[in-house]
Every structure is written in C-alpha cells, then in structure tokens.
Coordinates of C-alpha atoms and ligand atoms in Angstrom, one line a residue:
Chain A
M29 CA 113.8 193.2 206.1
H30 CA 115.8 190.2 205.1
I31 CA 115.7 191.2 201.4
D32 CA 116.6 194.7 202.2
L33 CA 119.7 193.6 203.8
M34 CA 120.8 191.5 200.8
I35 CA 120.2 194.4 198.5
S36 CA 122.2 196.8 200.5
E37 CA 125.0 194.2 200.7
D38 CA 125.0 193.9 196.9
T39 CA 125.2 197.6 196.3
Q40 CA 128.0 198.0 198.8
T41 CA 130.3 195.6 196.8
A42 CA 129.3 197.3 193.7
K43 CA 130.3 200.6 195.2
N44 CA 133.7 199.6 196.4
S45 CA 134.2 198.0 193.1
S46 CA 136.6 195.5 194.7
P47 CA 135.7 192.1 193.4
V48 CA 134.6 189.5 195.9
R49 CA 137.9 187.7 196.7
T50 CA 137.7 184.0 196.2
C51 CA 140.5 181.9 197.9
V52 CA 142.8 180.2 195.6
I53 CA 144.7 178.0 198.1
E54 CA 143.3 176.6 201.3
M55 CA 145.1 174.2 203.6
R56 CA 143.2 172.5 206.5
N57 CA 144.9 170.7 209.3
I58 CA 147.9 169.7 207.1
K59 CA 150.5 167.4 209.0
K60 CA 153.9 166.2 207.9
T61 CA 156.4 164.2 209.7
F62 CA 159.8 163.1 208.5
G63 CA 160.9 160.1 210.6
K64 CA 160.6 161.3 214.2
N65 CA 160.8 165.0 213.1
E66 CA 157.2 166.5 213.3
V67 CA 157.6 169.4 210.9
L68 CA 154.1 170.5 210.2
K69 CA 151.7 169.8 213.1
N70 CA 148.5 171.5 212.1
I71 CA 148.6 174.0 209.4
N72 CA 145.6 176.0 208.5
L73 CA 146.1 178.6 205.7
V74 CA 144.2 180.5 203.2
L75 CA 145.5 182.4 200.2
N76 CA 143.0 184.9 198.6
E77 CA 143.0 185.9 195.0
Q78 CA 145.5 188.6 194.1
E79 CA 146.9 188.6 197.5
N80 CA 150.6 188.6 198.7
L81 CA 150.9 186.5 201.7
V82 CA 154.3 186.6 203.5
V83 CA 155.2 183.6 205.6
L84 CA 157.8 184.2 208.4
G85 CA 159.4 181.7 210.8
K86 CA 162.7 180.5 212.1
S87 CA 165.0 178.4 209.9
G88 CA 164.0 174.9 209.9
T89 CA 160.4 175.4 211.0
G90 CA 159.1 173.9 207.8
K91 CA 158.2 176.7 205.6
S92 CA 159.7 175.2 202.5
V93 CA 158.0 172.0 203.3
L94 CA 154.7 173.8 203.6
I95 CA 154.9 175.3 200.1
K96 CA 156.2 172.0 198.7
C97 CA 153.0 170.4 199.9
I98 CA 151.1 172.7 197.8
V99 CA 152.8 171.8 194.5
G100 CA 153.0 168.1 195.5
L101 CA 156.7 167.9 196.0
V102 CA 156.1 166.7 199.5
V103 CA 152.9 164.6 200.2
P104 CA 151.5 165.4 203.6
D105 CA 150.6 162.8 206.1
S106 CA 147.0 164.0 206.5
G107 CA 144.9 167.1 206.1
E108 CA 143.1 168.7 203.1
L109 CA 144.4 170.9 200.3
F110 CA 142.1 173.0 198.1
L111 CA 143.4 174.5 195.0
F112 CA 141.1 177.0 193.1
G113 CA 138.3 175.7 195.3
Q114 CA 138.8 172.1 194.3
D115 CA 139.7 169.4 196.8
T116 CA 142.9 167.8 195.6
S117 CA 142.2 164.4 197.1
T118 CA 139.2 164.1 194.8
L119 CA 141.0 165.1 191.6
R120 CA 142.3 162.6 189.1
K121 CA 146.0 162.6 188.4
N122 CA 145.6 164.5 185.1
A123 CA 143.2 167.0 186.4
L124 CA 145.6 167.6 189.4
E125 CA 148.6 168.1 187.1
E126 CA 146.4 170.6 185.2
V127 CA 145.6 172.5 188.3
R128 CA 149.2 172.5 189.5
R129 CA 150.4 173.8 186.1
K130 CA 148.8 177.1 187.1
I131 CA 151.2 177.3 190.2
G132 CA 154.7 178.7 189.8
F133 CA 157.4 177.8 192.3
L134 CA 160.6 179.7 192.8
F135 CA 163.1 177.5 194.5
Q136 CA 165.2 178.5 197.5
S137 CA 168.4 177.3 195.7
G138 CA 167.2 178.4 192.3
A139 CA 167.3 175.0 190.9
L140 CA 168.6 176.2 187.6
Y141 CA 169.4 173.4 185.1
D142 CA 173.2 173.8 185.0
S143 CA 173.7 171.7 181.9
M144 CA 171.6 174.2 179.9
S145 CA 172.1 177.6 178.8
V146 CA 170.0 180.5 180.0
R147 CA 167.8 180.3 176.9
E148 CA 167.4 176.5 177.2
N149 CA 166.5 176.8 180.9
L150 CA 163.6 179.2 179.9
E151 CA 162.6 177.1 176.9
F152 CA 162.4 173.9 178.8
P153 CA 159.1 174.4 180.7
L154 CA 157.6 175.8 177.4
R155 CA 158.5 172.8 175.3
R156 CA 157.0 170.4 177.6
Q157 CA 153.5 172.1 177.7
S158 CA 150.8 170.5 175.7
G159 CA 150.6 173.3 173.1
E160 CA 153.5 173.3 170.7
Y161 CA 155.2 176.6 170.3
G162 CA 156.9 177.5 167.1
R163 CA 160.5 178.9 167.0
E164 CA 159.3 182.5 166.8
K165 CA 156.8 182.3 169.6
L166 CA 159.5 180.6 171.8
N167 CA 162.0 183.4 171.1
E168 CA 159.4 186.0 171.8
L169 CA 158.4 184.5 175.1
V170 CA 162.1 184.0 176.2
T171 CA 162.9 187.6 175.4
E172 CA 159.8 189.0 177.1
S173 CA 160.6 187.0 180.3
L174 CA 164.2 188.1 180.4
Q175 CA 163.2 191.7 179.9
N176 CA 160.7 191.4 182.8
V177 CA 163.6 190.4 185.1
G178 CA 166.2 192.7 183.4
L179 CA 168.5 189.9 182.3
S180 CA 168.3 190.3 178.5
E181 CA 172.0 190.4 178.0
A182 CA 172.7 187.0 179.8
I183 CA 170.7 184.9 177.3
D184 CA 173.5 182.9 175.9
K185 CA 175.3 182.5 179.1
N186 CA 175.4 179.4 181.3
P187 CA 173.8 179.5 184.7
S188 CA 177.3 178.9 186.3
E189 CA 178.4 182.2 184.8
L190 CA 175.7 184.1 186.6
S191 CA 175.9 185.9 189.9
G192 CA 173.7 185.1 192.8
G193 CA 171.2 187.9 192.1
M194 CA 171.1 187.0 188.4
R195 CA 170.5 183.4 189.3
K196 CA 167.5 184.4 191.5
R197 CA 166.2 186.5 188.6
L198 CA 166.7 183.7 186.0
G199 CA 164.8 181.3 188.3
L200 CA 162.2 183.9 188.6
A201 CA 161.9 184.3 184.9
R202 CA 161.8 180.6 184.3
T203 CA 158.9 180.3 186.8
L204 CA 157.1 183.3 185.1
I205 CA 157.3 182.1 181.7
L206 CA 154.4 179.7 182.0
K207 CA 152.3 182.8 183.3
P208 CA 151.2 181.0 186.5
E209 CA 148.1 182.3 188.5
I210 CA 149.8 181.5 191.8
M211 CA 153.4 182.1 192.6
L212 CA 155.3 180.5 195.5
Y213 CA 158.4 182.3 196.3
D214 CA 160.9 180.5 198.6
E215 CA 163.2 183.1 200.1
P216 CA 163.5 185.2 196.9
T217 CA 165.7 187.8 198.4
T218 CA 168.0 185.7 200.7
G219 CA 171.8 186.1 200.2
L220 CA 171.4 189.2 198.2
D221 CA 172.7 192.8 199.0
P222 CA 169.9 195.2 200.2
I223 CA 169.7 197.0 196.8
T224 CA 169.3 193.8 194.7
A225 CA 167.0 192.5 197.4
R226 CA 164.7 195.6 196.9
E227 CA 164.8 195.2 193.3
I228 CA 163.6 191.6 193.5
S229 CA 160.8 192.7 196.0
N230 CA 159.7 195.4 193.4
L231 CA 159.9 192.8 190.7
I232 CA 157.5 190.6 192.7
L233 CA 155.1 193.5 193.0
D234 CA 155.4 194.4 189.3
I235 CA 154.7 190.8 188.3
Q236 CA 151.6 190.8 190.6
K237 CA 150.2 193.8 189.0
K238 CA 151.1 192.8 185.5
Y239 CA 149.7 189.1 185.7
N240 CA 147.3 189.5 188.6
T241 CA 148.9 186.6 190.4
S242 CA 148.3 185.6 194.0
S243 CA 151.6 184.8 195.8
I244 CA 152.9 183.3 198.9
I245 CA 156.3 184.7 199.8
I246 CA 158.6 183.1 202.3
T247 CA 161.2 185.4 203.5
H248 CA 163.4 186.5 206.3
D249 CA 163.9 189.9 204.9
V250 CA 161.9 192.6 206.7
Q251 CA 162.2 195.0 203.7
C252 CA 160.8 192.5 201.3
A253 CA 157.9 191.7 203.7
K254 CA 157.2 195.4 204.2
L255 CA 157.2 196.0 200.5
T256 CA 155.2 193.0 199.3
A257 CA 153.0 191.8 202.2
N258 CA 149.2 192.3 202.2
R259 CA 149.1 189.9 205.2
I260 CA 151.7 188.0 207.2
I261 CA 151.6 184.8 209.0
V262 CA 154.3 183.3 211.3
I263 CA 155.0 179.7 211.5
N264 CA 156.1 178.3 214.8
E265 CA 156.5 174.7 215.9
G266 CA 154.5 173.5 213.1
V267 CA 151.4 175.7 213.3
C268 CA 150.5 179.0 212.1
A269 CA 151.2 181.0 215.3
V270 CA 150.4 184.6 214.4
E271 CA 148.5 186.4 211.6
G272 CA 148.1 190.0 210.7
T273 CA 149.1 192.9 208.5
F274 CA 152.8 194.2 208.5
D275 CA 151.9 197.3 210.5
V276 CA 150.1 195.3 213.1
L277 CA 152.8 192.8 213.6
A278 CA 155.7 195.2 213.4
S279 CA 154.2 197.3 216.0
S280 CA 153.4 194.3 218.3
E281 CA 154.4 194.5 221.9
D282 CA 155.2 190.8 222.0
P283 CA 159.0 190.4 222.0
W284 CA 158.9 187.2 220.1
I285 CA 157.0 188.7 217.2
G286 CA 159.0 191.8 217.4
S287 CA 162.2 189.8 217.0
F288 CA 161.1 189.1 213.4
F289 CA 161.0 192.8 212.4
E290 CA 164.3 194.0 213.8
Chain B
M18 CA 165.5 152.2 211.5
K19 CA 163.4 153.5 208.6
V20 CA 164.0 153.0 205.0
E21 CA 162.2 155.3 202.4
I22 CA 162.7 155.1 198.8
E23 CA 160.7 157.8 197.0
D24 CA 159.9 158.1 193.3
K25 CA 159.6 161.8 193.6
N26 CA 156.1 162.5 195.0
E27 CA 155.0 158.7 195.2
S28 CA 156.6 156.8 198.0
V29 CA 157.9 153.4 196.5
V30 CA 158.9 151.8 199.8
T31 CA 158.7 153.0 203.3
I32 CA 159.6 150.2 205.6
T33 CA 160.3 150.5 209.3
V34 CA 162.7 147.8 210.7
N35 CA 162.2 147.5 214.4
K36 CA 165.2 145.6 215.7
E37 CA 167.8 148.3 215.4
N38 CA 170.7 146.2 216.7
D39 CA 170.0 143.1 214.7
V40 CA 172.5 143.6 211.9
K41 CA 171.4 140.4 210.0
T42 CA 167.8 141.6 209.8
T43 CA 168.8 144.9 208.6
V44 CA 171.2 143.9 205.9
F45 CA 168.8 141.1 204.8
S46 CA 165.8 143.5 204.5
L47 CA 167.9 146.2 203.0
F48 CA 168.8 143.8 200.2
F49 CA 165.1 143.1 199.5
I50 CA 164.2 146.7 199.6
E51 CA 166.7 147.4 197.1
V52 CA 165.6 144.6 194.9
Y53 CA 162.1 145.6 195.2
S54 CA 162.6 149.3 194.4
L55 CA 164.9 148.4 191.5
S56 CA 162.2 146.3 190.1
Y57 CA 159.8 148.9 190.5
F58 CA 162.0 151.5 188.6
T59 CA 162.6 148.9 185.8
L60 CA 158.8 148.3 185.5
R61 CA 158.3 152.1 185.4
F62 CA 161.0 152.4 182.7
F63 CA 159.2 149.9 180.5
K64 CA 155.9 151.8 181.1
E65 CA 157.3 155.1 180.2
V66 CA 159.5 154.2 177.4
F67 CA 156.6 153.3 175.2
T68 CA 154.3 156.2 176.0
P69 CA 154.5 159.5 174.2
P70 CA 155.8 162.2 174.3
Y71 CA 159.2 160.8 173.4
E72 CA 162.3 162.7 174.2
F73 CA 164.2 162.0 171.0
K74 CA 166.5 165.2 171.2
E75 CA 167.7 164.4 174.6
L76 CA 168.1 160.7 173.7
I77 CA 170.3 161.7 170.8
K78 CA 172.3 164.1 173.0
Q79 CA 172.8 161.4 175.6
S80 CA 173.8 158.8 173.1
F81 CA 176.4 161.1 171.8
L82 CA 177.7 162.0 175.2
I83 CA 177.6 158.5 176.5
G84 CA 178.9 156.6 173.3
Y85 CA 181.3 159.2 171.8
K86 CA 182.9 160.1 175.0
S87 CA 183.7 156.6 175.8
L88 CA 184.9 155.6 172.3
A89 CA 188.6 156.5 172.6
L90 CA 189.0 154.8 176.1
I91 CA 187.2 151.5 175.0
S92 CA 189.2 151.3 171.6
I93 CA 192.5 151.8 173.4
T94 CA 191.8 149.3 176.1
G95 CA 190.5 146.8 173.4
F96 CA 193.7 147.3 171.4
I97 CA 196.0 146.7 174.4
I98 CA 193.9 143.6 175.6
G99 CA 194.2 142.0 172.1
L100 CA 197.9 142.8 172.0
V101 CA 198.8 141.5 175.6
L102 CA 196.5 138.5 175.2
T103 CA 198.2 137.4 172.0
I104 CA 201.7 137.8 173.4
Q105 CA 200.8 135.9 176.5
S106 CA 199.2 133.0 174.6
R107 CA 201.9 132.4 172.2
P108 CA 204.3 130.4 174.4
T109 CA 201.5 128.0 175.4
L110 CA 200.5 127.4 171.8
A111 CA 204.1 127.1 170.6
K112 CA 204.6 124.3 173.2
F113 CA 202.0 122.3 171.2
G114 CA 203.2 123.5 167.9
A115 CA 199.9 125.2 167.3
V116 CA 201.1 128.8 166.8
S117 CA 199.1 128.9 163.7
W118 CA 195.9 128.6 165.7
L119 CA 196.9 131.9 167.6
P120 CA 194.6 134.3 165.6
A121 CA 191.6 132.1 165.8
M122 CA 192.0 131.4 169.5
V123 CA 192.5 135.1 170.4
A124 CA 189.6 136.1 168.1
V125 CA 187.3 133.7 169.7
S126 CA 188.1 134.8 173.3
I127 CA 187.9 138.5 172.3
V128 CA 184.7 138.4 170.6
R129 CA 182.9 136.0 173.0
E130 CA 184.0 137.1 176.3
I131 CA 186.9 139.7 176.7
G132 CA 185.5 142.4 174.4
P133 CA 182.1 142.6 176.0
V134 CA 183.1 142.1 179.5
I135 CA 186.1 144.5 179.6
S136 CA 184.0 147.2 177.8
A137 CA 181.1 146.7 180.1
L138 CA 183.3 147.1 183.1
I139 CA 184.9 150.3 181.6
F140 CA 181.4 151.5 180.6
A141 CA 180.1 150.9 184.3
G142 CA 183.1 152.8 185.6
K143 CA 182.7 155.7 183.3
V144 CA 179.2 156.0 182.2
G145 CA 177.3 154.2 185.1
S146 CA 179.0 156.4 187.7
G147 CA 178.7 159.4 185.5
I148 CA 174.9 159.0 185.2
G149 CA 174.7 158.3 188.9
A150 CA 176.6 161.4 189.9
E151 CA 174.8 163.6 187.4
L152 CA 171.3 162.6 188.5
A153 CA 172.2 162.6 192.2
S154 CA 173.6 166.2 191.9
M155 CA 170.5 167.3 189.9
N156 CA 168.5 165.8 192.7
V157 CA 170.5 167.6 195.5
T158 CA 170.1 170.9 193.8
E159 CA 166.4 170.4 193.4
Q160 CA 166.6 170.4 189.6
I161 CA 164.6 167.3 189.3
D162 CA 161.9 168.9 191.5
A163 CA 162.0 172.0 189.3
M164 CA 161.3 169.9 186.3
Q165 CA 158.5 168.2 188.1
V166 CA 156.7 171.4 189.1
S167 CA 157.2 173.0 185.6
G168 CA 155.0 170.2 184.2
A169 CA 157.7 168.1 182.7
N170 CA 158.1 164.4 183.3
P171 CA 161.7 164.2 184.8
F172 CA 161.5 160.4 184.8
K173 CA 161.1 160.4 181.1
Y174 CA 163.4 163.2 180.3
L175 CA 166.3 162.2 182.6
F176 CA 165.9 158.5 183.4
V177 CA 164.4 156.9 180.4
T178 CA 166.7 158.7 177.9
R179 CA 170.0 157.7 179.9
V180 CA 169.0 154.2 180.2
L181 CA 168.0 153.9 176.6
A182 CA 171.2 155.6 175.5
A183 CA 173.4 153.3 177.6
T184 CA 171.5 150.3 176.1
L185 CA 171.9 151.4 172.5
M186 CA 175.6 152.6 172.9
L187 CA 177.3 149.8 174.7
P188 CA 176.8 147.2 171.8
I189 CA 178.3 149.8 169.3
L190 CA 181.2 150.4 171.7
V191 CA 181.8 146.7 171.9
V192 CA 182.1 146.3 168.1
F193 CA 184.8 148.8 168.3
A194 CA 186.5 147.1 171.2
D195 CA 186.5 143.9 169.3
T196 CA 187.8 145.4 166.3
F197 CA 190.7 147.2 168.1
G198 CA 191.3 144.0 170.0
L199 CA 191.7 142.1 166.9
L200 CA 194.0 144.7 165.4
G201 CA 196.1 144.6 168.5
S202 CA 196.2 141.0 168.2
Y203 CA 197.4 141.4 164.5
V204 CA 200.2 143.7 165.7
A205 CA 201.4 141.2 168.4
V206 CA 201.4 138.4 165.7
N207 CA 203.5 140.4 163.5
L208 CA 206.0 141.2 166.4
K209 CA 207.2 137.6 165.8
D210 CA 206.1 136.4 162.4
Y211 CA 204.9 138.1 159.3
V212 CA 201.2 137.8 158.5
S213 CA 199.5 140.0 156.0
L214 CA 196.4 141.9 157.3
H215 CA 194.3 140.2 154.6
L216 CA 195.5 136.8 155.6
Y217 CA 195.1 137.5 159.3
F218 CA 191.4 138.6 159.0
S219 CA 190.5 135.8 156.7
L220 CA 192.1 133.4 159.3
I221 CA 189.8 135.0 162.0
F222 CA 186.6 134.9 160.0
Q223 CA 187.1 131.4 159.2
S224 CA 187.2 130.5 162.8
L225 CA 184.5 132.9 164.0
E226 CA 181.0 131.6 163.7
F227 CA 177.6 133.1 163.9
K228 CA 177.1 131.5 167.3
D229 CA 180.1 133.4 168.7
I230 CA 179.0 136.7 167.5
V231 CA 175.3 136.9 168.0
P232 CA 175.0 135.8 171.5
S233 CA 177.9 138.0 172.7
M234 CA 176.1 141.1 171.1
I235 CA 172.8 140.2 172.7
K236 CA 174.6 139.9 176.0
T237 CA 176.0 143.5 175.6
V238 CA 172.6 144.9 175.2
F239 CA 171.7 143.5 178.6
F240 CA 175.1 144.9 180.0
G241 CA 174.2 148.3 178.8
F242 CA 170.7 148.2 180.1
A243 CA 171.8 147.0 183.5
I244 CA 174.5 149.7 183.7
G245 CA 172.3 152.5 182.6
L246 CA 169.4 151.5 184.8
I247 CA 171.5 151.0 187.9
G248 CA 173.3 154.3 187.4
A249 CA 170.0 156.2 186.9
Y250 CA 168.4 154.4 189.7
K251 CA 171.1 155.2 192.2
G252 CA 171.2 158.9 191.1
Y253 CA 167.5 159.4 191.0
T254 CA 167.0 157.9 194.5
S255 CA 169.9 159.4 196.1
N256 CA 169.9 161.2 199.3
K257 CA 169.6 164.9 199.4
G258 CA 173.1 165.9 200.5
T259 CA 176.5 166.5 199.0
E260 CA 177.4 163.1 200.3
G261 CA 174.6 161.5 198.3
V262 CA 176.3 162.3 195.1
G263 CA 179.4 160.4 196.0
K264 CA 177.6 157.6 197.4
A265 CA 175.3 157.3 194.3
A266 CA 178.3 157.3 191.9
N267 CA 180.1 154.8 194.0
S268 CA 177.3 152.4 194.5
A269 CA 176.2 152.7 190.9
V270 CA 179.8 151.3 189.8
V271 CA 179.9 148.6 192.3
L272 CA 176.4 147.2 191.7
A273 CA 176.7 147.5 188.0
S274 CA 180.0 145.8 187.7
L275 CA 178.5 142.9 189.8
M276 CA 175.4 142.9 187.5
V277 CA 177.8 142.6 184.5
F278 CA 179.2 139.5 185.9
I279 CA 175.9 138.0 186.9
I280 CA 174.5 138.6 183.5
D281 CA 177.5 137.1 182.0
M282 CA 177.2 134.0 184.1
I283 CA 173.5 133.6 183.1
A284 CA 174.3 134.3 179.4
V285 CA 177.0 131.6 179.4
Q286 CA 174.5 129.1 180.7
I287 CA 171.9 130.0 178.2
T288 CA 174.2 129.9 175.1
S289 CA 175.8 126.6 176.1
L290 CA 172.4 125.2 176.7
L291 CA 171.2 126.4 173.3
Q292 CA 174.2 125.2 171.5
D293 CA 173.9 121.6 172.8
Ligands
ATP21 N1 162.9 165.5 202.2 C1 163.1 165.5 203.6 N2 163.4 164.6 204.3 C2 163.5 164.6 205.7 N3 163.5 165.8 206.4 C3 163.2 166.8 205.7 C4 162.9 166.9 204.3 N4 162.7 168.0 203.9 C5 162.7 168.9 205.0 N5 163.0 168.1 206.2 C6 163.1 168.6 207.4 O1 162.1 169.5 207.7 C7 162.4 170.6 208.5 C8 161.9 171.8 207.8 O2 162.7 172.1 206.6 P1 162.3 173.3 205.8 O3 163.3 173.2 204.6 O4 160.9 173.4 205.4 O5 162.8 174.6 206.6 P2 162.6 176.0 206.3 O6 161.6 176.5 207.3 O7 162.3 176.2 204.9 O8 164.0 176.7 206.7 P3 164.9 177.7 206.1 O9 164.4 179.0 206.4 O10 166.3 177.5 206.5 O11 164.8 177.4 204.5 C9 163.9 170.5 208.7 O12 164.1 170.0 210.0 C10 164.4 169.5 207.7 O13 165.4 168.7 208.2
MG22 MG1 163.4 176.8 203.3

C-alpha cells in the first residue's frame, strides 16, 4: 500500500514533466529595527525556483529593506535566511560571497556609476569577478547585455545623458551581465510612462525565460504585477499579510487588498 | 541618542547614550566614537592595501585627478607666498644689515614649514573635501552598495585608492610649491637688487641642509595620508541623505586641516629631538 502510493506519486511528477520546484530563498522570522523604527517584525517568505514573486506594500513598509537583507546590504537583527538551501549563518565569509554572487540586485534608484560611461558601468562587475575576461569577451558580453535591454546605441554615453527609462534598462543590463540565478527587482517600473513600464515588464519576463532566473519583484505597478507575477505577497506592518495569485487577490472582496489593484 | 557607524554591512560602532540632555557626555562620547571608528578604518586600510587584487588602474586615475588638478593652484600659491614672504622680511633684515641673508632665510622657512603646511591646507580644502563629497554622494545614490552586491570590494576600489593617491601626490605637489616659492622669492629679491638666478640658487643650496629637506618631506607624506584618510572616511560613513554630502565635505576639511597642524606639531618635536 505504502509502496504503491510512492510509485504513483513518482509517475505523476514524471507525467506532468514539471520539475520538482526547490526553493532558492527562504526567510524565517526575519526582524529588523532601525533605532525605534520597527521595520520588519516577522517576515516569512519563500521563493521557488523559476518563480516570479511580486511583493506589494505601502511606501515605507520595508520592501527595500527586505530584499537588502537577502543580499546582505542590511543585516537583520534576528531570523534565519536560507539561500539555495544553505543556512547563511553557518556559511564562511567566502562561501557566502560565492552564494550571493548568484543574486542580482536592481536598485530602486538605479545606482549607476556616474563617473563611468555606459560601457564601463557594464564592465565594472565583470572585471571584478575571479575569472579574467579578455578584451574580446568583455566586448561580446557588453554588447549582448545592451542588446538584451535594447540600449545598444547608448554604449559610449554617460549615465547622466540617459533618460529615466534608459537608466532603468542600463541598471538592468548591469545586473544581468553576471547571469544571476536570482534577480531582485526594486520597483523596476516606477516613474516610467505606461508604455516603457510595459516594455520593462516584458523584459523581466524575457529574461526569466532566457536565463531561467527566479525573481522577487517589488512594485506598485498593477500592470507589471499582472504581467509578471506567479504569486503575490503583500507586506503590511512588518509581516507578510496576504499571499495569493494575481487573480485571487485582484478579485478579493477585502477593500484593503483591493486598494492595491485599482 | 544612538550612534551608529557602519562599514557597509558590518557595524563598526553601535552605541546608545542614555542621558539625552547631558551635553557633556554626548560630546565626549561622540569624540571617542569618532576616534575609535577612524582607527578602525585606518587599520582596515592597512589590511586591504597589502592584499591582492590591487586596483592599479584606479590608483593611477585618482593620482592623476588628485595630483594634476591641484598642481596649478598649489604652484601659484607657492609662488605668491615666496614673493610676499621675501618682500615682508626684507625691511627687518635690512635693519640689521643682513639683506644678504634674505634668500637663505626665506628658503629655509619655505622648505621647512611654509611650503608643506600651506600646500597641505590647500590640499585639504580641495582634495579632502572632494573625496569626502564624492564618496558621500556615491553613498547616497547607493553606488557603493551596488559595487558591494556586484562582488566588487568598494573599500578597496574607492577608499584605498584615494587614500594612497593622496599620500603619494601631496609630497610631489609640495616639491612644486617649494620650487615656485623659491622662484617667487627670487623675483621679489630682484625687485630691489640684481641677483642672477644662478647665484640665487647657489646661495639657497648653500644654506639648505639635508636635515631641512628630509624631515619636511616625510612630514608631507603624513599630511597626505591624513587628508586622504579623513576625506575618504567622512564620505564613506556619511549619512544617507543629500545633507550628508555637504556635511561630509565640510567636516572632512575641518578635521583634515586640524590634523595637519597636529601632525606638524608632533613632527617639529620629533625633528628637534633628533637634531639635538
Ligand atoms: N539604513 C537605514 N537607516 C535607518 N532607517 C532606514 C534605513 N533604511 C530604511 N530605513 C527605514 O525603513 C523603512 C522602510 O524603508 P524601505 O526603503 O524599505 O521602504 P519601501 O517599502 O521600500 O518604500 P518605497 O516603496 O517608498 O520604496 C523606512 O521607514 C525607512 O526610514
Ligand atoms: Mg523601496
């Protein structure tokens, strides 16, 4: 009886041909306080492989702080963080850096290096990886990543000469050039017109298909959430308040949840 | 009151001072916190400066920016100081009938003291504040964070290169300041008397000794290091806000100038002890 059950389970997964999804990020009871400001109270969150998880929440609820905890820019006061199944508190510094190298981070502000040209911005992360790249390989990677985001003509410009949408795309290209397995997007479409915002959302989808990345996307943009989300969580008062798919949440009766989807 | 100084993801100091109204406690502890974290960054500098990979390209770029861009200002200032000093000293020496000592006296004061200190103060105002403001604005716009997450070591790339560049460039600039100072002095001497350039410089080099030049050059290395370190430290640990940029630049200049005088005072004690 017992054996039967196992066999049938096995065959089922084989039939569906969808791989067993492992979780790449897991946060347990994460807390973070700045002075008296309790930003994250108790965050529990899971990101599965090849999933797009959209995070919603009012401004100032700590969404940026949340993903900064994942890359180590903010150190949580307590709680556990697992990356690719490894407990980060048990990892040595080098091993941790190695793991974090597989995570790409798109900053809310872009964080472009304004003393460097577009090309140098893209080469910067490459040059600092352990493997040395030759001139040709560098050029190839830079051209490829600019083509990915449709910014080829801007290669010799300075970031200050770019428009808001172009800056976002350059930020994206710079993050993608290291071929991360996890992408964390901090408001990728904020401040853009609806058409450019949609382009960026489609870009996020393309990237996910092309490189099989898993992503966390913070956004206020319903269109972007609708296009990209496999699953949505809403952060409120330092905890993950609601979780569900776009359709479920968007058709919710609850006026508070509904207010995010207007 | 809570004081927090972070070295990116590692907190260097987190201290909570309870007595909010006790101004003395606060100022006092703030001072020690500053000293502590500055020492931490100094130690970290020495740790990272010797471990590969080295950022030679950025070091050369920064040296060029820091050195070349201050060259004209420091040379002109040196020239004017030499000129003015000579004109001012002449009447006093004339009273004692010692005008022939003028070149020697001016040369000694320029090389020993005025060249290094004036250059260092200008350097603090121009380069110290520049480094402070640049790193602070990179901090505000999350560029330092972005370097961190892209696997680079921002401390090495930004902090170490700038401090090194400042340390290496100030001595060179001081050589220029001294040279132009002596030229200014030559021009001033020739306003009243005629002395050939050849004679003038042989007079100077007769009076200048090894013990005038070497300690003053060593001193400038420390000036450069202090200015670079304080500028970079203030920028790197600045508050995240636009006001943080101005504050970082401002306090970098104030603290660096103060450090120049403190180092100068220590240096004069050491050299006079050694020469006895
Ligand atoms: N380094 C820091 N020091 C002190 N407080 C901070 C720091 N970073 C964030 N905070 C505080 O944490 C809270 C959450 O900030 P966060 O940037 O995560 O908000 P957010 O949800 O991303 O908002 P938005 O949608 O506007 O980007 C804010 O109140 C902010 O003041
Ligand atoms: Mg944010």
